[in-house]
Amino acid sequence: MKTAKDYLDDANAVVTRISSEEAVARHATGSGVWIDVRDSSDIAASGTIKGAERVPRGFMEFAADPALPFHKPFLQKDAEIYLVCGAGGQAALAGKTLKDMGYTNVTNVGGIGDWKEAGGPTEA
């Protein structure tokens, strides 16, 4: 039987995590697709990364599958994708889901608090 820690360990083994400082530097280049995987109420309470798309972790499989009517066009298998959440766990799990679905360039940037602390731009 798997535990939550097992799932996180599996995700962290396949999804690269970068420091908030490196994430802010990458964001400044204007490249990549930035996605906040938290629920809308969490985003409303704290804001998110400037320009980030919003795809709740529980909806990721549907948004990432081009065969479904729920597919989000910004989710392309070869796109540079950066995921953020509250502390990094949901981003890791969502990243593993994307990797399992054939997405090749997925990065966990951790939590929104660390992003803000590193001086990353935000929006409401």
N, C-alpha and C. Protein backbone atom coordinates (compact mmCIF):
# COMPACT_ATOMS: atom_id res chain seq x y z
N MET A 1 0.84 -1.18 0.00
CA MET A 1 0.00 0.00 0.00
C MET A 1 0.89 1.25 0.00
N LYS A 2 0.56 2.20 -0.87
CA LYS A 2 1.35 3.43 -0.97
C LYS A 2 0.83 4.49 -0.01
N THR A 3 1.75 5.30 0.48
CA THR A 3 1.41 6.43 1.34
C THR A 3 1.57 7.72 0.54
N ALA A 4 1.11 8.82 1.12
CA ALA A 4 1.29 10.13 0.49
C ALA A 4 2.77 10.41 0.24
N LYS A 5 3.61 10.03 1.20
CA LYS A 5 5.06 10.22 1.04
C LYS A 5 5.59 9.44 -0.15
N ASP A 6 5.08 8.22 -0.36
CA ASP A 6 5.49 7.42 -1.51
C ASP A 6 5.16 8.14 -2.82
N TYR A 7 3.95 8.69 -2.90
CA TYR A 7 3.55 9.41 -4.10
C TYR A 7 4.44 10.63 -4.32
N LEU A 8 4.72 11.36 -3.25
CA LEU A 8 5.60 12.53 -3.37
C LEU A 8 7.02 12.14 -3.76
N ASP A 9 7.53 11.08 -3.17
CA ASP A 9 8.87 10.61 -3.52
C ASP A 9 8.94 10.23 -5.00
N ASP A 10 7.92 9.53 -5.48
CA ASP A 10 7.86 9.15 -6.90
C ASP A 10 7.84 10.38 -7.79
N ALA A 11 7.04 11.38 -7.41
CA ALA A 11 6.93 12.60 -8.21
C ALA A 11 8.24 13.38 -8.20
N ASN A 12 8.84 13.52 -7.02
CA ASN A 12 10.09 14.28 -6.92
C ASN A 12 11.23 13.60 -7.67
N ALA A 13 11.13 12.29 -7.86
CA ALA A 13 12.16 11.56 -8.58
C ALA A 13 12.14 11.86 -10.08
N VAL A 14 11.01 12.29 -10.62
CA VAL A 14 10.90 12.51 -12.07
C VAL A 14 10.64 13.95 -12.48
N VAL A 15 10.25 14.80 -11.53
CA VAL A 15 9.97 16.20 -11.85
C VAL A 15 11.06 17.06 -11.22
N THR A 16 11.82 17.75 -12.05
CA THR A 16 12.88 18.62 -11.58
C THR A 16 12.29 19.76 -10.77
N ARG A 17 12.92 20.06 -9.64
CA ARG A 17 12.51 21.22 -8.85
C ARG A 17 13.66 22.21 -8.85
N ILE A 18 13.34 23.47 -9.11
CA ILE A 18 14.35 24.52 -9.11
C ILE A 18 14.09 25.48 -7.97
N SER A 19 15.10 26.24 -7.61
CA SER A 19 14.96 27.22 -6.54
C SER A 19 14.04 28.35 -6.99
N SER A 20 13.48 29.05 -6.04
CA SER A 20 12.62 30.18 -6.36
C SER A 20 13.40 31.25 -7.11
N GLU A 21 14.66 31.45 -6.72
CA GLU A 21 15.49 32.46 -7.39
C GLU A 21 15.70 32.11 -8.86
N GLU A 22 15.98 30.83 -9.13
CA GLU A 22 16.15 30.40 -10.52
C GLU A 22 14.83 30.53 -11.29
N ALA A 23 13.72 30.20 -10.62
CA ALA A 23 12.41 30.32 -11.26
C ALA A 23 12.11 31.77 -11.63
N VAL A 24 12.40 32.70 -10.72
CA VAL A 24 12.16 34.12 -10.98
C VAL A 24 13.00 34.57 -12.18
N ALA A 25 14.25 34.11 -12.25
CA ALA A 25 15.12 34.46 -13.37
C ALA A 25 14.57 33.92 -14.69
N ARG A 26 14.08 32.68 -14.67
CA ARG A 26 13.51 32.09 -15.89
C ARG A 26 12.25 32.83 -16.31
N HIS A 27 11.41 33.18 -15.32
CA HIS A 27 10.17 33.90 -15.61
C HIS A 27 10.47 35.23 -16.27
N ALA A 28 11.54 35.88 -15.84
CA ALA A 28 11.92 37.19 -16.38
C ALA A 28 12.26 37.13 -17.87
N THR A 29 12.63 35.96 -18.37
CA THR A 29 12.95 35.82 -19.79
C THR A 29 11.69 35.79 -20.66
N GLY A 30 10.53 35.59 -20.02
CA GLY A 30 9.28 35.55 -20.76
C GLY A 30 8.98 34.22 -21.41
N SER A 31 9.80 33.22 -21.12
CA SER A 31 9.58 31.91 -21.76
C SER A 31 8.80 30.98 -20.85
N GLY A 32 8.22 29.99 -21.46
CA GLY A 32 7.53 28.96 -20.71
C GLY A 32 6.08 29.27 -20.40
N VAL A 33 5.39 28.23 -19.98
CA VAL A 33 4.00 28.33 -19.54
C VAL A 33 4.02 28.13 -18.03
N TRP A 34 3.49 29.08 -17.31
CA TRP A 34 3.47 29.06 -15.84
C TRP A 34 2.07 28.71 -15.40
N ILE A 35 1.95 27.70 -14.53
CA ILE A 35 0.63 27.20 -14.13
C ILE A 35 0.57 27.07 -12.62
N ASP A 36 -0.46 27.66 -12.04
CA ASP A 36 -0.74 27.50 -10.62
C ASP A 36 -1.75 26.37 -10.50
N VAL A 37 -1.41 25.33 -9.74
CA VAL A 37 -2.27 24.14 -9.66
C VAL A 37 -3.15 24.15 -8.41
N ARG A 38 -3.17 25.26 -7.67
CA ARG A 38 -4.01 25.33 -6.47
C ARG A 38 -5.46 25.62 -6.85
N ASP A 39 -6.35 25.40 -5.90
CA ASP A 39 -7.76 25.74 -6.08
C ASP A 39 -7.92 27.25 -6.13
N SER A 40 -8.99 27.69 -6.76
CA SER A 40 -9.21 29.12 -6.96
C SER A 40 -9.29 29.90 -5.65
N SER A 41 -9.82 29.30 -4.59
CA SER A 41 -9.91 30.02 -3.31
C SER A 41 -8.52 30.29 -2.73
N ASP A 42 -7.59 29.35 -2.91
CA ASP A 42 -6.22 29.57 -2.44
C ASP A 42 -5.54 30.67 -3.25
N ILE A 43 -5.77 30.66 -4.56
CA ILE A 43 -5.18 31.70 -5.41
C ILE A 43 -5.77 33.05 -5.05
N ALA A 44 -7.08 33.11 -4.82
CA ALA A 44 -7.72 34.37 -4.46
C ALA A 44 -7.15 34.93 -3.16
N ALA A 45 -6.80 34.05 -2.24
CA ALA A 45 -6.29 34.49 -0.93
C ALA A 45 -4.86 35.02 -1.00
N SER A 46 -4.03 34.47 -1.91
CA SER A 46 -2.61 34.83 -1.90
C SER A 46 -2.10 35.44 -3.19
N GLY A 47 -2.90 35.41 -4.25
CA GLY A 47 -2.41 35.81 -5.56
C GLY A 47 -1.61 34.68 -6.17
N THR A 48 -1.07 34.94 -7.36
CA THR A 48 -0.30 33.92 -8.07
C THR A 48 0.82 34.57 -8.86
N ILE A 49 1.58 33.78 -9.56
CA ILE A 49 2.66 34.27 -10.41
C ILE A 49 2.05 35.09 -11.54
N LYS A 50 2.66 36.24 -11.79
CA LYS A 50 2.16 37.11 -12.87
C LYS A 50 2.13 36.34 -14.19
N GLY A 51 0.95 36.35 -14.82
CA GLY A 51 0.78 35.68 -16.10
C GLY A 51 0.50 34.20 -16.02
N ALA A 52 0.42 33.65 -14.82
CA ALA A 52 0.22 32.20 -14.68
C ALA A 52 -1.19 31.78 -15.11
N GLU A 53 -1.24 30.66 -15.79
CA GLU A 53 -2.51 30.00 -16.07
C GLU A 53 -2.94 29.33 -14.78
N ARG A 54 -4.21 28.97 -14.71
CA ARG A 54 -4.73 28.30 -13.52
C ARG A 54 -5.39 26.99 -13.93
N VAL A 55 -4.79 25.89 -13.45
CA VAL A 55 -5.35 24.56 -13.69
C VAL A 55 -5.27 23.80 -12.38
N PRO A 56 -6.38 23.65 -11.67
CA PRO A 56 -6.34 22.92 -10.39
C PRO A 56 -5.80 21.50 -10.60
N ARG A 57 -5.03 21.06 -9.63
CA ARG A 57 -4.42 19.73 -9.72
C ARG A 57 -5.44 18.64 -10.04
N GLY A 58 -6.61 18.73 -9.45
CA GLY A 58 -7.64 17.72 -9.67
C GLY A 58 -8.24 17.73 -11.07
N PHE A 59 -7.91 18.74 -11.87
CA PHE A 59 -8.43 18.85 -13.23
C PHE A 59 -7.34 18.65 -14.27
N MET A 60 -6.10 18.47 -13.82
CA MET A 60 -4.94 18.45 -14.73
C MET A 60 -5.07 17.42 -15.84
N GLU A 61 -5.48 16.20 -15.52
CA GLU A 61 -5.56 15.15 -16.53
C GLU A 61 -6.51 15.55 -17.66
N PHE A 62 -7.61 16.20 -17.32
CA PHE A 62 -8.60 16.60 -18.32
C PHE A 62 -8.09 17.77 -19.16
N ALA A 63 -7.44 18.73 -18.51
CA ALA A 63 -6.91 19.90 -19.22
C ALA A 63 -5.73 19.53 -20.12
N ALA A 64 -4.99 18.48 -19.75
CA ALA A 64 -3.79 18.10 -20.48
C ALA A 64 -4.03 17.11 -21.62
N ASP A 65 -5.22 16.57 -21.71
CA ASP A 65 -5.52 15.55 -22.73
C ASP A 65 -6.12 16.21 -23.97
N PRO A 66 -5.35 16.29 -25.08
CA PRO A 66 -5.85 16.96 -26.27
C PRO A 66 -7.08 16.29 -26.90
N ALA A 67 -7.38 15.06 -26.51
CA ALA A 67 -8.54 14.37 -27.06
C ALA A 67 -9.84 14.76 -26.38
N LEU A 68 -9.74 15.53 -25.31
CA LEU A 68 -10.95 15.90 -24.55
C LEU A 68 -11.36 17.34 -24.84
N PRO A 69 -12.66 17.63 -24.69
CA PRO A 69 -13.13 19.01 -24.91
C PRO A 69 -12.64 19.98 -23.83
N PHE A 70 -12.09 19.47 -22.74
CA PHE A 70 -11.61 20.31 -21.64
C PHE A 70 -10.15 20.73 -21.83
N HIS A 71 -9.51 20.22 -22.90
CA HIS A 71 -8.08 20.49 -23.14
C HIS A 71 -7.81 21.99 -23.19
N LYS A 72 -6.73 22.39 -22.52
CA LYS A 72 -6.29 23.78 -22.53
C LYS A 72 -5.19 23.90 -23.59
N PRO A 73 -5.38 24.74 -24.60
CA PRO A 73 -4.41 24.84 -25.71
C PRO A 73 -2.99 25.20 -25.28
N PHE A 74 -2.82 25.87 -24.14
CA PHE A 74 -1.47 26.21 -23.69
C PHE A 74 -0.71 24.99 -23.19
N LEU A 75 -1.41 23.88 -22.99
CA LEU A 75 -0.75 22.64 -22.58
C LEU A 75 -0.36 21.85 -23.83
N GLN A 76 0.90 22.00 -24.21
CA GLN A 76 1.46 21.29 -25.35
C GLN A 76 2.58 20.39 -24.84
N LYS A 77 2.67 19.20 -25.39
CA LYS A 77 3.60 18.18 -24.87
C LYS A 77 5.06 18.62 -24.85
N ASP A 78 5.46 19.50 -25.77
CA ASP A 78 6.86 19.93 -25.82
C ASP A 78 7.08 21.32 -25.22
N ALA A 79 6.06 21.92 -24.63
CA ALA A 79 6.20 23.25 -24.02
C ALA A 79 7.03 23.18 -22.74
N GLU A 80 7.71 24.30 -22.44
CA GLU A 80 8.36 24.45 -21.14
C GLU A 80 7.26 24.77 -20.15
N ILE A 81 7.03 23.89 -19.19
CA ILE A 81 5.93 24.08 -18.23
C ILE A 81 6.50 24.20 -16.83
N TYR A 82 6.08 25.27 -16.14
CA TYR A 82 6.51 25.54 -14.77
C TYR A 82 5.28 25.51 -13.88
N LEU A 83 5.34 24.70 -12.82
CA LEU A 83 4.20 24.52 -11.93
C LEU A 83 4.49 25.08 -10.55
N VAL A 84 3.49 25.76 -9.98
CA VAL A 84 3.58 26.29 -8.62
C VAL A 84 2.34 25.88 -7.84
N CYS A 85 2.50 25.79 -6.51
CA CYS A 85 1.36 25.50 -5.64
C CYS A 85 1.59 26.22 -4.32
N GLY A 86 1.12 25.63 -3.24
CA GLY A 86 1.28 26.25 -1.93
C GLY A 86 2.66 26.03 -1.33
N ALA A 87 3.20 24.81 -1.47
CA ALA A 87 4.50 24.50 -0.89
C ALA A 87 5.38 23.63 -1.78
N GLY A 88 4.86 23.14 -2.89
CA GLY A 88 5.65 22.33 -3.81
C GLY A 88 5.14 20.92 -4.01
N GLY A 89 4.34 20.41 -3.08
CA GLY A 89 3.85 19.04 -3.18
C GLY A 89 2.84 18.83 -4.30
N GLN A 90 1.85 19.70 -4.38
CA GLN A 90 0.85 19.56 -5.44
C GLN A 90 1.47 19.78 -6.81
N ALA A 91 2.44 20.70 -6.89
CA ALA A 91 3.12 20.94 -8.16
C ALA A 91 3.90 19.70 -8.59
N ALA A 92 4.54 19.03 -7.64
CA ALA A 92 5.28 17.80 -7.96
C ALA A 92 4.33 16.73 -8.47
N LEU A 93 3.22 16.54 -7.77
CA LEU A 93 2.26 15.51 -8.17
C LEU A 93 1.64 15.81 -9.53
N ALA A 94 1.29 17.08 -9.76
CA ALA A 94 0.74 17.47 -11.07
C ALA A 94 1.80 17.29 -12.15
N GLY A 95 3.04 17.60 -11.82
CA GLY A 95 4.13 17.43 -12.78
C GLY A 95 4.33 15.98 -13.17
N LYS A 96 4.23 15.10 -12.19
CA LYS A 96 4.37 13.67 -12.50
C LYS A 96 3.23 13.22 -13.41
N THR A 97 2.04 13.70 -13.16
CA THR A 97 0.91 13.38 -14.03
C THR A 97 1.21 13.81 -15.45
N LEU A 98 1.71 15.03 -15.62
CA LEU A 98 2.03 15.51 -16.96
C LEU A 98 3.12 14.66 -17.61
N LYS A 99 4.15 14.31 -16.85
CA LYS A 99 5.22 13.46 -17.38
C LYS A 99 4.63 12.11 -17.82
N ASP A 100 3.77 11.54 -16.98
CA ASP A 100 3.14 10.26 -17.32
C ASP A 100 2.30 10.37 -18.59
N MET A 101 1.79 11.57 -18.88
CA MET A 101 0.96 11.80 -20.06
C MET A 101 1.80 12.18 -21.29
N GLY A 102 3.12 12.18 -21.16
CA GLY A 102 3.98 12.44 -22.31
C GLY A 102 4.53 13.84 -22.42
N TYR A 103 4.29 14.67 -21.43
CA TYR A 103 4.88 16.02 -21.43
C TYR A 103 6.35 15.88 -21.06
N THR A 104 7.21 16.58 -21.77
CA THR A 104 8.64 16.31 -21.66
C THR A 104 9.43 17.33 -20.86
N ASN A 105 8.91 18.54 -20.68
CA ASN A 105 9.70 19.61 -20.07
C ASN A 105 8.89 20.26 -18.94
N VAL A 106 8.81 19.57 -17.82
CA VAL A 106 7.98 20.00 -16.69
C VAL A 106 8.88 20.29 -15.49
N THR A 107 8.67 21.47 -14.88
CA THR A 107 9.50 21.89 -13.75
C THR A 107 8.62 22.33 -12.59
N ASN A 108 9.00 21.92 -11.39
CA ASN A 108 8.33 22.33 -10.16
C ASN A 108 9.08 23.55 -9.62
N VAL A 109 8.36 24.66 -9.45
CA VAL A 109 9.00 25.86 -8.89
C VAL A 109 8.64 26.05 -7.41
N GLY A 110 7.96 25.05 -6.83
CA GLY A 110 7.68 25.08 -5.40
C GLY A 110 6.44 25.86 -5.04
N GLY A 111 6.53 26.58 -3.93
CA GLY A 111 5.37 27.27 -3.37
C GLY A 111 5.34 28.75 -3.65
N ILE A 112 4.14 29.30 -3.65
CA ILE A 112 3.94 30.72 -3.94
C ILE A 112 4.61 31.61 -2.89
N GLY A 113 4.67 31.15 -1.65
CA GLY A 113 5.33 31.94 -0.61
C GLY A 113 6.81 32.13 -0.89
N ASP A 114 7.47 31.05 -1.33
CA ASP A 114 8.89 31.14 -1.69
C ASP A 114 9.08 32.03 -2.91
N TRP A 115 8.15 31.96 -3.86
CA TRP A 115 8.20 32.81 -5.05
C TRP A 115 8.16 34.28 -4.65
N LYS A 116 7.24 34.61 -3.77
CA LYS A 116 7.11 36.01 -3.32
C LYS A 116 8.36 36.45 -2.56
N GLU A 117 8.87 35.57 -1.71
CA GLU A 117 10.06 35.88 -0.93
C GLU A 117 11.27 36.16 -1.82
N ALA A 118 11.30 35.47 -2.97
CA ALA A 118 12.41 35.65 -3.92
C ALA A 118 12.20 36.87 -4.82
N GLY A 119 11.10 37.59 -4.60
CA GLY A 119 10.86 38.80 -5.38
C GLY A 119 10.15 38.56 -6.71
N GLY A 120 9.55 37.38 -6.87
CA GLY A 120 8.85 37.08 -8.12
C GLY A 120 7.61 37.94 -8.30
N PRO A 121 7.33 38.36 -9.53
CA PRO A 121 6.15 39.18 -9.78
C PRO A 121 4.86 38.38 -9.58
N THR A 122 3.86 39.04 -9.03
CA THR A 122 2.58 38.39 -8.76
C THR A 122 1.41 39.19 -9.31
N GLU A 123 0.27 38.56 -9.32
CA GLU A 123 -0.99 39.23 -9.68
C GLU A 123 -2.10 38.62 -8.84
N ALA A 124 -3.20 39.37 -8.74
CA ALA A 124 -4.34 38.91 -7.94
C ALA A 124 -5.07 37.80 -8.65
